[in-house]
Amino acid sequence: MPSANSVKLSCESLWKVYGNNPEQYFTDEIGSFNVEEKFQNLTENGSIIACGDVKFDIPTGSIFIIMGLSGSGKSTVLRCLSRLVEPSFGKVELDGLDLLNQSPKDMIEIRRHKMGMVFQNFGLLPHLNVLENVAFPLKAQGISKNERLARANEMIDLVGLEGRENSYPHQLSGGQQQRVGIARSLAAEPEVWFLDEPFSALDPLIRTQMQDEFLRLQRQLNKTIVFVTHDFHEALRLADTICIMKDGQVVQIGTPSEIVLAPADDYVKKFTSEVPLWKIIEAQSIMEPPDGKEVDRPSVKPDTLLEEVMRLFDGKTEEVQIVNESGECHGVLTPVSIIRALYRDEKKVG
Amino acid sequence: MLAEKNILPILWGGVLVFSALVMTLGSDLKWLFEFPESLHVPIAGFLDWIMLGFVDLFKWLFRFISRVLEWPMRGVQGFLEWLPWLTFASLATFIAWQGGGRRTGILTLVLLLYIVIVGYWYEGINTLSLVIICIPLAVLLGFTLGVWGHKSPKANAVIQTTLDFMQTIPAFAYLIPILLLFGFGPVVGLIASVIFATPPMVRNTILGLNRVPPEVRESGTMSGCTPRQRFWWVEVPTAFPQMLIGVNQTTMCALGMVIIAAIIGGFEDIGWEVLGRLRKAQFGQSILAGMVIVCLAIILDRITLSYAKRQLPTESHTGLRIKQFIVGFIGISIISYILAMFIEPLRIWPKSLEFYPADTMNALVFNIIANFGDVLETSKNQMQYFVLLPVKLGFTRSIFPITWGFALTPTIIGIYWFIIFLGAAIALYFRHWKIAIAIPFIAGILYFGITGVSWVVYLVVLPLFAFSLGGTRVTLFVTGSLIFLMVSGIWVPALVSIYLCSVAVAICIILGGLMGIWASTSERISAIIRPINDTLQTLPQFVLLIPAVMFFRVGDFTALLAIVAYAIVPMIRYTEQGLRTVSPTAIEAGITSGCTPAQIFWQIKLKLALPQILVGINQTTLFGLNMLVIAALVGTTGLGQQIYLALSKVDAGGGIVAGLGMALIAMSADRMMRAYISRTSK
Ligand SMILES: Nc1ncnc2c1ncn2[C@@H]1O[C@H](COP(=O)(O)OP(=O)(O)O)[C@@H](O)[C@H]1O
Ligand SMILES: [Mg+2]
């Protein structure tokens, strides 16, 4: 699991406040003030807290998804991580390097070599064709024309746009434009990949297709990813970790099944209510302790989804055992425990 | 809310009674009808004093600039004059083709050939060379200011207000201080044109840069651009199409001003030719020369527009690649130059081959006037007697037995006022208090004439009107403007201007409104009207004077025609557009709820289109005031004439005051209309 890996990107006590002169409220050290008090002060003063007191760690090579309703501050957090938006307060660390202390010049170097970003409405340059758009980050670095076009061509092949190199953005469909956006963001071979609702502007069918492509790319490239979406299903499909935001604050951080099984509050519960739980919950997260019986029953791996477990219950089978790689029995599942989980029996959950 | 509802009718009632008392009981008091001289403030003198002081201090600097500019100007001019017309025409055609394809290319060639064959190449090229030097200067200046305005909100506030003033102050008024600073000569025309042509470039640059989508800007940053790279590689290219629209507008403004600047003379250009011929009543010549201006306008418009349009996603024509284009350009230059060296008529079109049918045209015009003179004269007189004079002087001073067929006897006056009050009473009975107030006011204006109403009445009625439309700020602006017009001693000419413009605007609203309605119902009519409107709007205003003067000589009526021809365009456009964009669902809803076609038109379409139509009326008013000044060239009285006179005397103070007066009238009208529009569209 990625959680075992080192932390690539992290933030702590991250605030972005819009309003009249919010800096005056942030004179003290991190952790030295009362967060609720600060929220109250700022709100009374008429400021808008786009995000407040946000903290998380993102392990190398994992997909971290920020999810929330529109206006909940997702884009703001994402932009604070790359300093597209200057945070009002807090700490952002990339590979242990304090980003907020970097000079503008150093920041440009970091963006050139370590960061890539995909935008909701693509953000393509209308006057450049596909090839030039993809090569643009390399042009900014001052790489020679031949080399950058060769690299751009590779990227175009990677996202499956061969043959459209000379088209202009307006000649492409939304899905194709976003492929260009993706190719461009990867052209400089970044380590951290930011995506702000990359598929929200696309039709549902194309969206699913792009999500598959995204997973394929990630298997191939293994980047550290921060992905923003307002679509809970998308988050469940793609995430290693989901961070749920509401009104600028983090409500819950956890794996998809943690979030689904143990929603932190009603806000999160609302998202999970329409989710087909059997497609998300893994056998190990709701199994009961092993009973030690030596009967003939089907075995499944710990991370098998309930969907598959349920298929095993035919007329004769009444239990399924969960067995790890070395053949040890970890626990058992019965139809009753599954039904309880799906109906959210509070006792069982957690 | 309730208080305001009650207070307005009472205020208006009070003002009505007060005005009536002033106009009847006060009719013997001279000071009520002529703004007392003792209240005049010598604003003009003061401005003159400042201006002259400024000139004394900085004349050397401006004269220096003038010298510096004179070199490239003479250079370009000399070069273009030396260039064989064939070379110029083929290169222009090539550039036009590169931008807009075959049609633009052929159009350019044909129009240039007209200029050649008619024998106005020299004058045309002189005008064009001024425009050609003006464009890069104005574009560069406009771009710089625009970028500054985009980057700094403070600068933007200053720039926007300045641009507002620059657009409403008549072009003539600019010329005076420029003359004082830079001295006489063609450079003045150039500088005036640059100043006049810069605002659209500034506006479009700011607009384009502000409209760069934030994601595009961010994508530049995330691609690792330095701020400078981001500006030149991301923001400017994205804003470029909008900037090209700015270049197009700047070019058209430059041409317009170069032509207007011809009235200060000193330069053998086509504007001077038209004006001179017009003054000598040589209509054939002035039409032929005027057509040259039309040709230049169309060429410049189409070429610049084609390059702007080429940036659109839908445009299919892309022309040659840059390298091929340069090769083609050089090739055509060489070939056409060699050809012209061997075949003299291709270098300089010989006099003997000129086609200059001015005399025939003059004969034709005389023929028309001889045959239709009566009709023309009658229509002119009818308009004068039954519309212009009553509005200007009032029934009291315009109804005479010779013209109206009866005299204004006490009985008739009694009947007149009886009908008016009956109408007002009926309106009041049906609780339409606004109509009840409006009827006697309009009747009063017609009775006394715009110039016959006491300034005291204006000073109470107009601010209250502004207050009813807009609110405190508009009211203060209007009051301030009125006071300025009065104390600076230009009240009477201002009233004359207002009178002429009101009549023109009224005609535009009725005629243009009807045409807009018609065009909105028929694709064919719309297709016929649109190119006419386009042409009317691209032509330098000056050209519109020619036909008007030709048939009606100088005077208010002639000016009226020219103003209507120019100012009617926005009215037609906005009416048609407003009616066409009414949502079909609203109409369907009307049909299903059983409205008659008439009800659908009046209560649904017209009502929903009203905000757009009001914008059209506002534009028409501004266009009318703008054209009014140009029309002063054909002898209207009023502020336009004041500016024109000041120009001929190089009287800076007088000119600035009159120009400022004109701008204040335009801005007052604009603010009142806009306040009303923003209220009705809520
Ligand atoms: N430049 C800004 N000025 C003022 N308020 C802003 C600005 N940018 C974002 N906000 C506010 O911050 C909040 C969070 O915005 P955003 O991060 O864009 O939300 P999301 O991406 O989740 O939809 C919103 O309420 C928004 O109105
Ligand atoms: Mg967002």
PDB file of N, CA, C and O and ligand atoms in Angstrom, chain A residues 18-19 48-51 68-77 196-197 228, ligand 1:
ATOM      1  N   TYR A  18     -10.003  35.657   1.617  1.00  0.00           N
ATOM      2  CA  TYR A  18     -10.218  36.834   0.776  1.00  0.00           C
ATOM      3  C   TYR A  18     -10.974  37.871   1.587  1.00  0.00           C
ATOM      4  O   TYR A  18     -11.887  37.545   2.324  1.00  0.00           O
ATOM      5  N   GLY A  19     -10.615  39.123   1.440  1.00  0.00           N
ATOM      6  CA  GLY A  19     -11.302  40.167   2.185  1.00  0.00           C
ATOM      7  C   GLY A  19     -10.345  41.282   2.481  1.00  0.00           C
ATOM      8  O   GLY A  19      -9.223  41.300   1.966  1.00  0.00           O
ATOM      9  N   ILE A  48     -13.914  36.247   3.383  1.00  0.00           N
ATOM     10  CA  ILE A  48     -14.338  34.944   2.873  1.00  0.00           C
ATOM     11  C   ILE A  48     -13.200  33.964   3.107  1.00  0.00           C
ATOM     12  O   ILE A  48     -12.065  34.194   2.658  1.00  0.00           O
ATOM     13  N   ILE A  49     -13.496  32.894   3.822  1.00  0.00           N
ATOM     14  CA  ILE A  49     -12.459  31.892   4.067  1.00  0.00           C
ATOM     15  C   ILE A  49     -12.579  30.836   2.981  1.00  0.00           C
ATOM     16  O   ILE A  49     -13.420  29.951   3.048  1.00  0.00           O
ATOM     17  N   ALA A  50     -11.737  30.953   1.959  1.00  0.00           N
ATOM     18  CA  ALA A  50     -11.810  29.996   0.852  1.00  0.00           C
ATOM     19  C   ALA A  50     -11.322  28.633   1.315  1.00  0.00           C
ATOM     20  O   ALA A  50     -11.858  27.611   0.919  1.00  0.00           O
ATOM     21  N   CYS A  51     -10.273  28.628   2.146  1.00  0.00           N
ATOM     22  CA  CYS A  51      -9.923  27.385   2.810  1.00  0.00           C
ATOM     23  C   CYS A  51      -9.264  27.739   4.136  1.00  0.00           C
ATOM     24  O   CYS A  51      -8.607  28.762   4.253  1.00  0.00           O
ATOM     25  N   GLY A  68     -15.709  17.715  -2.929  1.00  0.00           N
ATOM     26  CA  GLY A  68     -16.608  18.593  -2.177  1.00  0.00           C
ATOM     27  C   GLY A  68     -17.525  19.304  -3.128  1.00  0.00           C
ATOM     28  O   GLY A  68     -17.314  19.276  -4.351  1.00  0.00           O
ATOM     29  N   LEU A  69     -18.560  19.929  -2.573  1.00  0.00           N
ATOM     30  CA  LEU A  69     -19.487  20.664  -3.429  1.00  0.00           C
ATOM     31  C   LEU A  69     -18.778  21.883  -4.009  1.00  0.00           C
ATOM     32  O   LEU A  69     -17.706  22.263  -3.539  1.00  0.00           O
ATOM     33  N   SER A  70     -19.390  22.506  -5.011  1.00  0.00           N
ATOM     34  CA  SER A  70     -18.723  23.655  -5.616  1.00  0.00           C
ATOM     35  C   SER A  70     -18.708  24.801  -4.605  1.00  0.00           C
ATOM     36  O   SER A  70     -19.670  25.006  -3.860  1.00  0.00           O
ATOM     37  N   GLY A  71     -17.594  25.500  -4.555  1.00  0.00           N
ATOM     38  CA  GLY A  71     -17.434  26.577  -3.586  1.00  0.00           C
ATOM     39  C   GLY A  71     -16.868  26.105  -2.257  1.00  0.00           C
ATOM     40  O   GLY A  71     -16.704  26.896  -1.331  1.00  0.00           O
ATOM     41  N   SER A  72     -16.538  24.829  -2.169  1.00  0.00           N
ATOM     42  CA  SER A  72     -16.067  24.335  -0.877  1.00  0.00           C
ATOM     43  C   SER A  72     -14.568  24.566  -0.686  1.00  0.00           C
ATOM     44  O   SER A  72     -14.028  24.251   0.366  1.00  0.00           O
ATOM     45  N   GLY A  73     -13.914  25.104  -1.710  1.00  0.00           N
ATOM     46  CA  GLY A  73     -12.513  25.487  -1.539  1.00  0.00           C
ATOM     47  C   GLY A  73     -11.505  24.511  -2.127  1.00  0.00           C
ATOM     48  O   GLY A  73     -10.311  24.650  -1.913  1.00  0.00           O
ATOM     49  N   LYS A  74     -11.989  23.559  -2.934  1.00  0.00           N
ATOM     50  CA  LYS A  74     -11.091  22.548  -3.511  1.00  0.00           C
ATOM     51  C   LYS A  74     -10.023  23.191  -4.378  1.00  0.00           C
ATOM     52  O   LYS A  74      -8.830  22.966  -4.216  1.00  0.00           O
ATOM     53  N   SER A  75     -10.492  24.023  -5.352  1.00  0.00           N
ATOM     54  CA  SER A  75      -9.537  24.632  -6.277  1.00  0.00           C
ATOM     55  C   SER A  75      -8.557  25.509  -5.523  1.00  0.00           C
ATOM     56  O   SER A  75      -7.376  25.570  -5.869  1.00  0.00           O
ATOM     57  N   THR A  76      -9.058  26.190  -4.502  1.00  0.00           N
ATOM     58  CA  THR A  76      -8.176  27.067  -3.743  1.00  0.00           C
ATOM     59  C   THR A  76      -7.050  26.267  -3.100  1.00  0.00           C
ATOM     60  O   THR A  76      -5.880  26.646  -3.177  1.00  0.00           O
ATOM     61  N   VAL A  77      -7.395  25.132  -2.463  1.00  0.00           N
ATOM     62  CA  VAL A  77      -6.361  24.310  -1.836  1.00  0.00           C
ATOM     63  C   VAL A  77      -5.349  23.856  -2.885  1.00  0.00           C
ATOM     64  O   VAL A  77      -4.137  23.991  -2.720  1.00  0.00           O
ATOM     65  N   ASP A 196      -7.453  19.742 -11.820  1.00  0.00           N
ATOM     66  CA  ASP A 196      -8.601  20.438 -11.227  1.00  0.00           C
ATOM     67  C   ASP A 196      -9.858  20.120 -12.036  1.00  0.00           C
ATOM     68  O   ASP A 196     -10.066  20.688 -13.105  1.00  0.00           O
ATOM     69  N   GLU A 197     -10.657  19.230 -11.544  1.00  0.00           N
ATOM     70  CA  GLU A 197     -11.877  18.788 -12.223  1.00  0.00           C
ATOM     71  C   GLU A 197     -11.626  18.542 -13.710  1.00  0.00           C
ATOM     72  O   GLU A 197     -12.316  19.102 -14.558  1.00  0.00           O
ATOM     73  N   VAL A 228      -8.819  17.068  -8.163  1.00  0.00           N
ATOM     74  CA  VAL A 228      -9.998  17.704  -7.577  1.00  0.00           C
ATOM     75  C   VAL A 228     -11.233  17.269  -8.351  1.00  0.00           C
ATOM     76  O   VAL A 228     -11.216  17.224  -9.580  1.00  0.00           O
TER      77      VAL A 228
HETATM   78  N1  LIG C   1     -10.391  35.610  -6.045  1.00  0.00           N
HETATM   79  C1  LIG C   1     -11.373  35.377  -5.132  1.00  0.00           C
HETATM   80  N2  LIG C   1     -11.907  36.425  -4.447  1.00  0.00           N
HETATM   81  C2  LIG C   1     -12.886  36.205  -3.534  1.00  0.00           C
HETATM   82  N3  LIG C   1     -13.371  35.022  -3.230  1.00  0.00           N
HETATM   83  C3  LIG C   1     -12.896  33.937  -3.874  1.00  0.00           C
HETATM   84  C4  LIG C   1     -11.867  34.068  -4.855  1.00  0.00           C
HETATM   85  N4  LIG C   1     -11.574  32.838  -5.328  1.00  0.00           N
HETATM   86  C5  LIG C   1     -12.397  31.973  -4.666  1.00  0.00           C
HETATM   87  N5  LIG C   1     -13.183  32.646  -3.792  1.00  0.00           N
HETATM   88  C6  LIG C   1     -14.181  32.034  -2.901  1.00  0.00           C
HETATM   89  O1  LIG C   1     -13.587  30.981  -2.215  1.00  0.00           O
HETATM   90  C7  LIG C   1     -14.511  29.897  -2.092  1.00  0.00           C
HETATM   91  C8  LIG C   1     -13.896  28.622  -2.603  1.00  0.00           C
HETATM   92  O2  LIG C   1     -13.673  28.713  -3.999  1.00  0.00           O
HETATM   93  P1  LIG C   1     -13.080  27.527  -4.877  1.00  0.00           P
HETATM   94  O3  LIG C   1     -11.808  27.095  -4.253  1.00  0.00           O
HETATM   95  O4  LIG C   1     -13.016  27.968  -6.268  1.00  0.00           O
HETATM   96  O5  LIG C   1     -14.191  26.394  -4.695  1.00  0.00           O
HETATM   97  P2  LIG C   1     -14.356  25.053  -5.525  1.00  0.00           P
HETATM   98  O6  LIG C   1     -13.189  24.854  -6.393  1.00  0.00           O
HETATM   99  O7  LIG C   1     -14.502  24.028  -4.463  1.00  0.00           O
HETATM  100  O8  LIG C   1     -15.618  25.182  -6.273  1.00  0.00           O
HETATM  101  C9  LIG C   1     -15.754  30.278  -2.835  1.00  0.00           C
HETATM  102  O9  LIG C   1     -16.724  30.677  -1.918  1.00  0.00           O
HETATM  103  C10 LIG C   1     -15.323  31.429  -3.686  1.00  0.00           C
HETATM  104  O10 LIG C   1     -16.382  32.328  -3.825  1.00  0.00           O
END
